[in-house]
């Protein structure tokens, strides 16, 4: 995880936007050992006001991990085996933002080939909090389910 999203070629992505103008795109990839998550966020904030908080787990509800990203450059993870890299940059259209690459051992999530990753995310830009449509933090069945391939 180096914070550079240049090698991420997949068009498969999830989108999350705030009324205040910030938006995030989530992409996943994997190798034999790790699940990788790329979170690209458009926001010119550097104060930490823009936040992207995630819960990640398997459908059984066990082994749920927490990752909290702040526009000030901090990435806080619930487990020491989760690594990340944060980088400020600009989009192809010249919009300011940041990218975070996250690596999580598949074993620590209890996931293997063919399983689904459950993802909940909440994003705020100093105002209202936005989540994926119809997602409820307390109900994993409403989270985004991403097939691991």
PDB file of C-alpha atoms in Angstrom:
ATOM      1  CA  UNK A   1       0.000   0.000   0.000  1.00  0.00           C
ATOM      2  CA  UNK A   2       1.730   3.143  -1.230  1.00  0.00           C
ATOM      3  CA  UNK A   3      -1.110   5.698  -1.473  1.00  0.00           C
ATOM      4  CA  UNK A   4      -0.737   5.938  -5.262  1.00  0.00           C
ATOM      5  CA  UNK A   5      -3.921   4.796  -7.000  1.00  0.00           C
ATOM      6  CA  UNK A   6      -2.273   4.777 -10.449  1.00  0.00           C
ATOM      7  CA  UNK A   7      -2.086   0.986 -10.687  1.00  0.00           C
ATOM      8  CA  UNK A   8      -5.786   0.521  -9.904  1.00  0.00           C
ATOM      9  CA  UNK A   9      -7.302  -0.076 -13.337  1.00  0.00           C
ATOM     10  CA  UNK A  10     -10.679  -1.519 -12.340  1.00  0.00           C
ATOM     11  CA  UNK A  11     -13.834   0.379 -13.255  1.00  0.00           C
ATOM     12  CA  UNK A  12     -15.663  -1.491 -10.463  1.00  0.00           C
ATOM     13  CA  UNK A  13     -16.165   1.004  -7.665  1.00  0.00           C
ATOM     14  CA  UNK A  14     -18.580   2.246  -5.031  1.00  0.00           C
ATOM     15  CA  UNK A  15     -19.402   5.957  -4.808  1.00  0.00           C
ATOM     16  CA  UNK A  16     -20.315   7.972  -1.717  1.00  0.00           C
ATOM     17  CA  UNK A  17     -21.047  11.713  -1.787  1.00  0.00           C
ATOM     18  CA  UNK A  18     -21.822  14.397   0.784  1.00  0.00           C
ATOM     19  CA  UNK A  19     -24.152  17.343   0.347  1.00  0.00           C
ATOM     20  CA  UNK A  20     -21.209  19.572   1.275  1.00  0.00           C
ATOM     21  CA  UNK A  21     -19.368  18.535  -1.913  1.00  0.00           C
ATOM     22  CA  UNK A  22     -16.903  15.900  -0.688  1.00  0.00           C
ATOM     23  CA  UNK A  23     -17.100  12.529  -2.404  1.00  0.00           C
ATOM     24  CA  UNK A  24     -15.295   9.205  -2.109  1.00  0.00           C
ATOM     25  CA  UNK A  25     -14.752   6.299  -4.472  1.00  0.00           C
ATOM     26  CA  UNK A  26     -13.971   2.855  -3.029  1.00  0.00           C
ATOM     27  CA  UNK A  27     -12.190   0.081  -4.953  1.00  0.00           C
ATOM     28  CA  UNK A  28     -11.051  -3.361  -3.806  1.00  0.00           C
ATOM     29  CA  UNK A  29      -8.413  -5.834  -4.972  1.00  0.00           C
ATOM     30  CA  UNK A  30      -6.708  -8.849  -3.434  1.00  0.00           C
ATOM     31  CA  UNK A  31      -3.746 -11.135  -3.677  1.00  0.00           C
ATOM     32  CA  UNK A  32      -3.077 -14.420  -1.893  1.00  0.00           C
ATOM     33  CA  UNK A  33      -2.627 -12.762   1.502  1.00  0.00           C
ATOM     34  CA  UNK A  34      -4.325  -9.365   1.599  1.00  0.00           C
ATOM     35  CA  UNK A  35      -7.459  -7.482   0.735  1.00  0.00           C
ATOM     36  CA  UNK A  36      -6.617  -4.016  -0.596  1.00  0.00           C
ATOM     37  CA  UNK A  37      -8.927  -1.052  -0.441  1.00  0.00           C
ATOM     38  CA  UNK A  38      -8.358   2.201  -2.308  1.00  0.00           C
ATOM     39  CA  UNK A  39     -10.351   5.165  -0.997  1.00  0.00           C
ATOM     40  CA  UNK A  40     -10.106   8.287  -3.169  1.00  0.00           C
ATOM     41  CA  UNK A  41     -11.754  11.376  -1.688  1.00  0.00           C
ATOM     42  CA  UNK A  42     -12.334  14.734  -3.359  1.00  0.00           C
ATOM     43  CA  UNK A  43     -12.098  17.483  -0.739  1.00  0.00           C
ATOM     44  CA  UNK A  44      -9.866  20.519  -0.458  1.00  0.00           C
ATOM     45  CA  UNK A  45      -9.990  20.296   3.350  1.00  0.00           C
ATOM     46  CA  UNK A  46      -6.675  19.582   5.136  1.00  0.00           C
ATOM     47  CA  UNK A  47      -7.870  20.369   8.665  1.00  0.00           C
ATOM     48  CA  UNK A  48      -9.401  16.972   9.439  1.00  0.00           C
ATOM     49  CA  UNK A  49     -12.996  18.175   8.995  1.00  0.00           C
ATOM     50  CA  UNK A  50     -13.544  15.654   6.156  1.00  0.00           C
ATOM     51  CA  UNK A  51     -13.731  12.099   7.522  1.00  0.00           C
ATOM     52  CA  UNK A  52     -14.348   8.680   6.017  1.00  0.00           C
ATOM     53  CA  UNK A  53     -15.127   5.999   8.611  1.00  0.00           C
ATOM     54  CA  UNK A  54     -15.442   2.356   7.586  1.00  0.00           C
ATOM     55  CA  UNK A  55     -16.471  -0.944   9.106  1.00  0.00           C
ATOM     56  CA  UNK A  56     -15.300  -4.061   7.246  1.00  0.00           C
ATOM     57  CA  UNK A  57     -16.150  -7.665   7.997  1.00  0.00           C
ATOM     58  CA  UNK A  58     -17.443 -10.997   6.846  1.00  0.00           C
ATOM     59  CA  UNK A  59     -21.169 -11.831   6.651  1.00  0.00           C
ATOM     60  CA  UNK A  60     -21.053 -13.816   9.917  1.00  0.00           C
ATOM     61  CA  UNK A  61     -20.496 -10.547  11.767  1.00  0.00           C
ATOM     62  CA  UNK A  62     -17.251 -11.791  13.285  1.00  0.00           C
ATOM     63  CA  UNK A  63     -13.879 -10.114  12.813  1.00  0.00           C
ATOM     64  CA  UNK A  64     -15.264  -6.628  12.049  1.00  0.00           C
ATOM     65  CA  UNK A  65     -12.463  -4.090  11.527  1.00  0.00           C
ATOM     66  CA  UNK A  66     -12.648  -0.318  11.841  1.00  0.00           C
ATOM     67  CA  UNK A  67     -10.707   2.167   9.702  1.00  0.00           C
ATOM     68  CA  UNK A  68     -11.044   5.929  10.218  1.00  0.00           C
ATOM     69  CA  UNK A  69      -9.552   8.324   7.663  1.00  0.00           C
ATOM     70  CA  UNK A  70      -9.184  12.053   8.270  1.00  0.00           C
ATOM     71  CA  UNK A  71      -8.360  14.723   5.696  1.00  0.00           C
ATOM     72  CA  UNK A  72      -5.577  15.872   8.044  1.00  0.00           C
ATOM     73  CA  UNK A  73      -3.660  12.744   6.957  1.00  0.00           C
ATOM     74  CA  UNK A  74      -4.397  10.366   9.807  1.00  0.00           C
ATOM     75  CA  UNK A  75      -5.555   6.792   9.282  1.00  0.00           C
ATOM     76  CA  UNK A  76      -6.586   4.939  12.428  1.00  0.00           C
ATOM     77  CA  UNK A  77      -7.234   1.204  12.272  1.00  0.00           C
ATOM     78  CA  UNK A  78      -8.662  -1.130  14.903  1.00  0.00           C
ATOM     79  CA  UNK A  79      -5.957  -3.763  14.343  1.00  0.00           C
ATOM     80  CA  UNK A  80      -2.167  -3.491  14.161  1.00  0.00           C
ATOM     81  CA  UNK A  81      -2.069  -5.842  11.146  1.00  0.00           C
ATOM     82  CA  UNK A  82      -3.896  -3.266   8.980  1.00  0.00           C
ATOM     83  CA  UNK A  83      -1.432  -1.111   7.053  1.00  0.00           C
ATOM     84  CA  UNK A  84      -2.158   2.035   5.076  1.00  0.00           C
ATOM     85  CA  UNK A  85      -0.603   4.836   3.091  1.00  0.00           C
ATOM     86  CA  UNK A  86      -2.083   8.343   2.717  1.00  0.00           C
ATOM     87  CA  UNK A  87      -1.329  10.795  -0.084  1.00  0.00           C
ATOM     88  CA  UNK A  88      -2.679  14.238  -1.051  1.00  0.00           C
ATOM     89  CA  UNK A  89      -3.139  14.913  -4.760  1.00  0.00           C
ATOM     90  CA  UNK A  90      -5.384  16.202  -7.513  1.00  0.00           C
ATOM     91  CA  UNK A  91      -7.832  14.455  -9.805  1.00  0.00           C
ATOM     92  CA  UNK A  92      -7.593  14.370 -13.605  1.00  0.00           C
ATOM     93  CA  UNK A  93      -9.891  17.422 -13.528  1.00  0.00           C
ATOM     94  CA  UNK A  94      -7.609  19.328 -11.133  1.00  0.00           C
ATOM     95  CA  UNK A  95      -9.775  18.805  -8.033  1.00  0.00           C
ATOM     96  CA  UNK A  96      -7.975  18.524  -4.686  1.00  0.00           C
ATOM     97  CA  UNK A  97      -8.266  15.439  -2.572  1.00  0.00           C
ATOM     98  CA  UNK A  98      -6.508  12.499  -1.012  1.00  0.00           C
ATOM     99  CA  UNK A  99      -6.066   8.794  -1.609  1.00  0.00           C
ATOM    100  CA  UNK A 100      -5.581   6.059   0.964  1.00  0.00           C
ATOM    101  CA  UNK A 101      -4.517   2.515   0.188  1.00  0.00           C
ATOM    102  CA  UNK A 102      -5.284   0.001   2.904  1.00  0.00           C
ATOM    103  CA  UNK A 103      -4.021  -3.589   3.203  1.00  0.00           C
ATOM    104  CA  UNK A 104      -5.860  -6.026   5.475  1.00  0.00           C
ATOM    105  CA  UNK A 105      -4.829  -9.691   5.829  1.00  0.00           C
ATOM    106  CA  UNK A 106      -7.656 -11.848   4.462  1.00  0.00           C
ATOM    107  CA  UNK A 107      -7.143 -14.254   7.348  1.00  0.00           C
ATOM    108  CA  UNK A 108      -7.844 -11.532   9.913  1.00  0.00           C
ATOM    109  CA  UNK A 109     -11.192 -10.834   8.227  1.00  0.00           C
ATOM    110  CA  UNK A 110     -12.047 -14.523   8.062  1.00  0.00           C
ATOM    111  CA  UNK A 111     -12.425 -14.232   4.259  1.00  0.00           C
ATOM    112  CA  UNK A 112     -11.362 -16.487   1.412  1.00  0.00           C
ATOM    113  CA  UNK A 113     -11.979 -16.760  -2.336  1.00  0.00           C
ATOM    114  CA  UNK A 114     -15.675 -16.477  -3.186  1.00  0.00           C
ATOM    115  CA  UNK A 115     -16.689 -14.900   0.141  1.00  0.00           C
ATOM    116  CA  UNK A 116     -18.211 -11.439   0.414  1.00  0.00           C
ATOM    117  CA  UNK A 117     -16.670  -8.496   2.205  1.00  0.00           C
ATOM    118  CA  UNK A 118     -19.249  -6.420   4.047  1.00  0.00           C
ATOM    119  CA  UNK A 119     -18.507  -2.681   3.941  1.00  0.00           C
ATOM    120  CA  UNK A 120     -20.188   0.141   5.819  1.00  0.00           C
ATOM    121  CA  UNK A 121     -18.928   3.687   5.375  1.00  0.00           C
ATOM    122  CA  UNK A 122     -19.951   7.059   6.733  1.00  0.00           C
ATOM    123  CA  UNK A 123     -18.482  10.266   5.357  1.00  0.00           C
ATOM    124  CA  UNK A 124     -18.784  13.800   6.622  1.00  0.00           C
ATOM    125  CA  UNK A 125     -17.399  17.102   5.458  1.00  0.00           C
ATOM    126  CA  UNK A 126     -17.975  19.011   8.665  1.00  0.00           C
ATOM    127  CA  UNK A 127     -21.756  18.932   8.192  1.00  0.00           C
ATOM    128  CA  UNK A 128     -24.218  16.167   7.527  1.00  0.00           C
ATOM    129  CA  UNK A 129     -23.094  12.546   7.547  1.00  0.00           C
ATOM    130  CA  UNK A 130     -23.638  10.475   4.380  1.00  0.00           C
ATOM    131  CA  UNK A 131     -23.704   6.677   4.103  1.00  0.00           C
ATOM    132  CA  UNK A 132     -24.355   4.244   1.267  1.00  0.00           C
ATOM    133  CA  UNK A 133     -28.077   4.267   0.433  1.00  0.00           C
ATOM    134  CA  UNK A 134     -30.185   2.394   2.965  1.00  0.00           C
ATOM    135  CA  UNK A 135     -27.119   1.311   4.999  1.00  0.00           C
ATOM    136  CA  UNK A 136     -27.548   1.056   8.742  1.00  0.00           C
ATOM    137  CA  UNK A 137     -24.455   0.798  10.903  1.00  0.00           C
ATOM    138  CA  UNK A 138     -26.217  -1.638  13.243  1.00  0.00           C
ATOM    139  CA  UNK A 139     -27.425  -3.988  10.458  1.00  0.00           C
ATOM    140  CA  UNK A 140     -24.682  -5.747   8.465  1.00  0.00           C
ATOM    141  CA  UNK A 141     -27.296  -7.086   6.022  1.00  0.00           C
ATOM    142  CA  UNK A 142     -27.718  -3.495   4.752  1.00  0.00           C
ATOM    143  CA  UNK A 143     -23.979  -2.918   4.192  1.00  0.00           C
ATOM    144  CA  UNK A 144     -22.382  -3.166   0.748  1.00  0.00           C
ATOM    145  CA  UNK A 145     -21.443  -6.774  -0.061  1.00  0.00           C
ATOM    146  CA  UNK A 146     -18.371  -7.124  -2.289  1.00  0.00           C
ATOM    147  CA  UNK A 147     -17.515 -10.539  -3.744  1.00  0.00           C
ATOM    148  CA  UNK A 148     -13.864 -11.547  -3.161  1.00  0.00           C
ATOM    149  CA  UNK A 149     -12.338 -12.870  -6.385  1.00  0.00           C
TER     150      UNK A 149
END
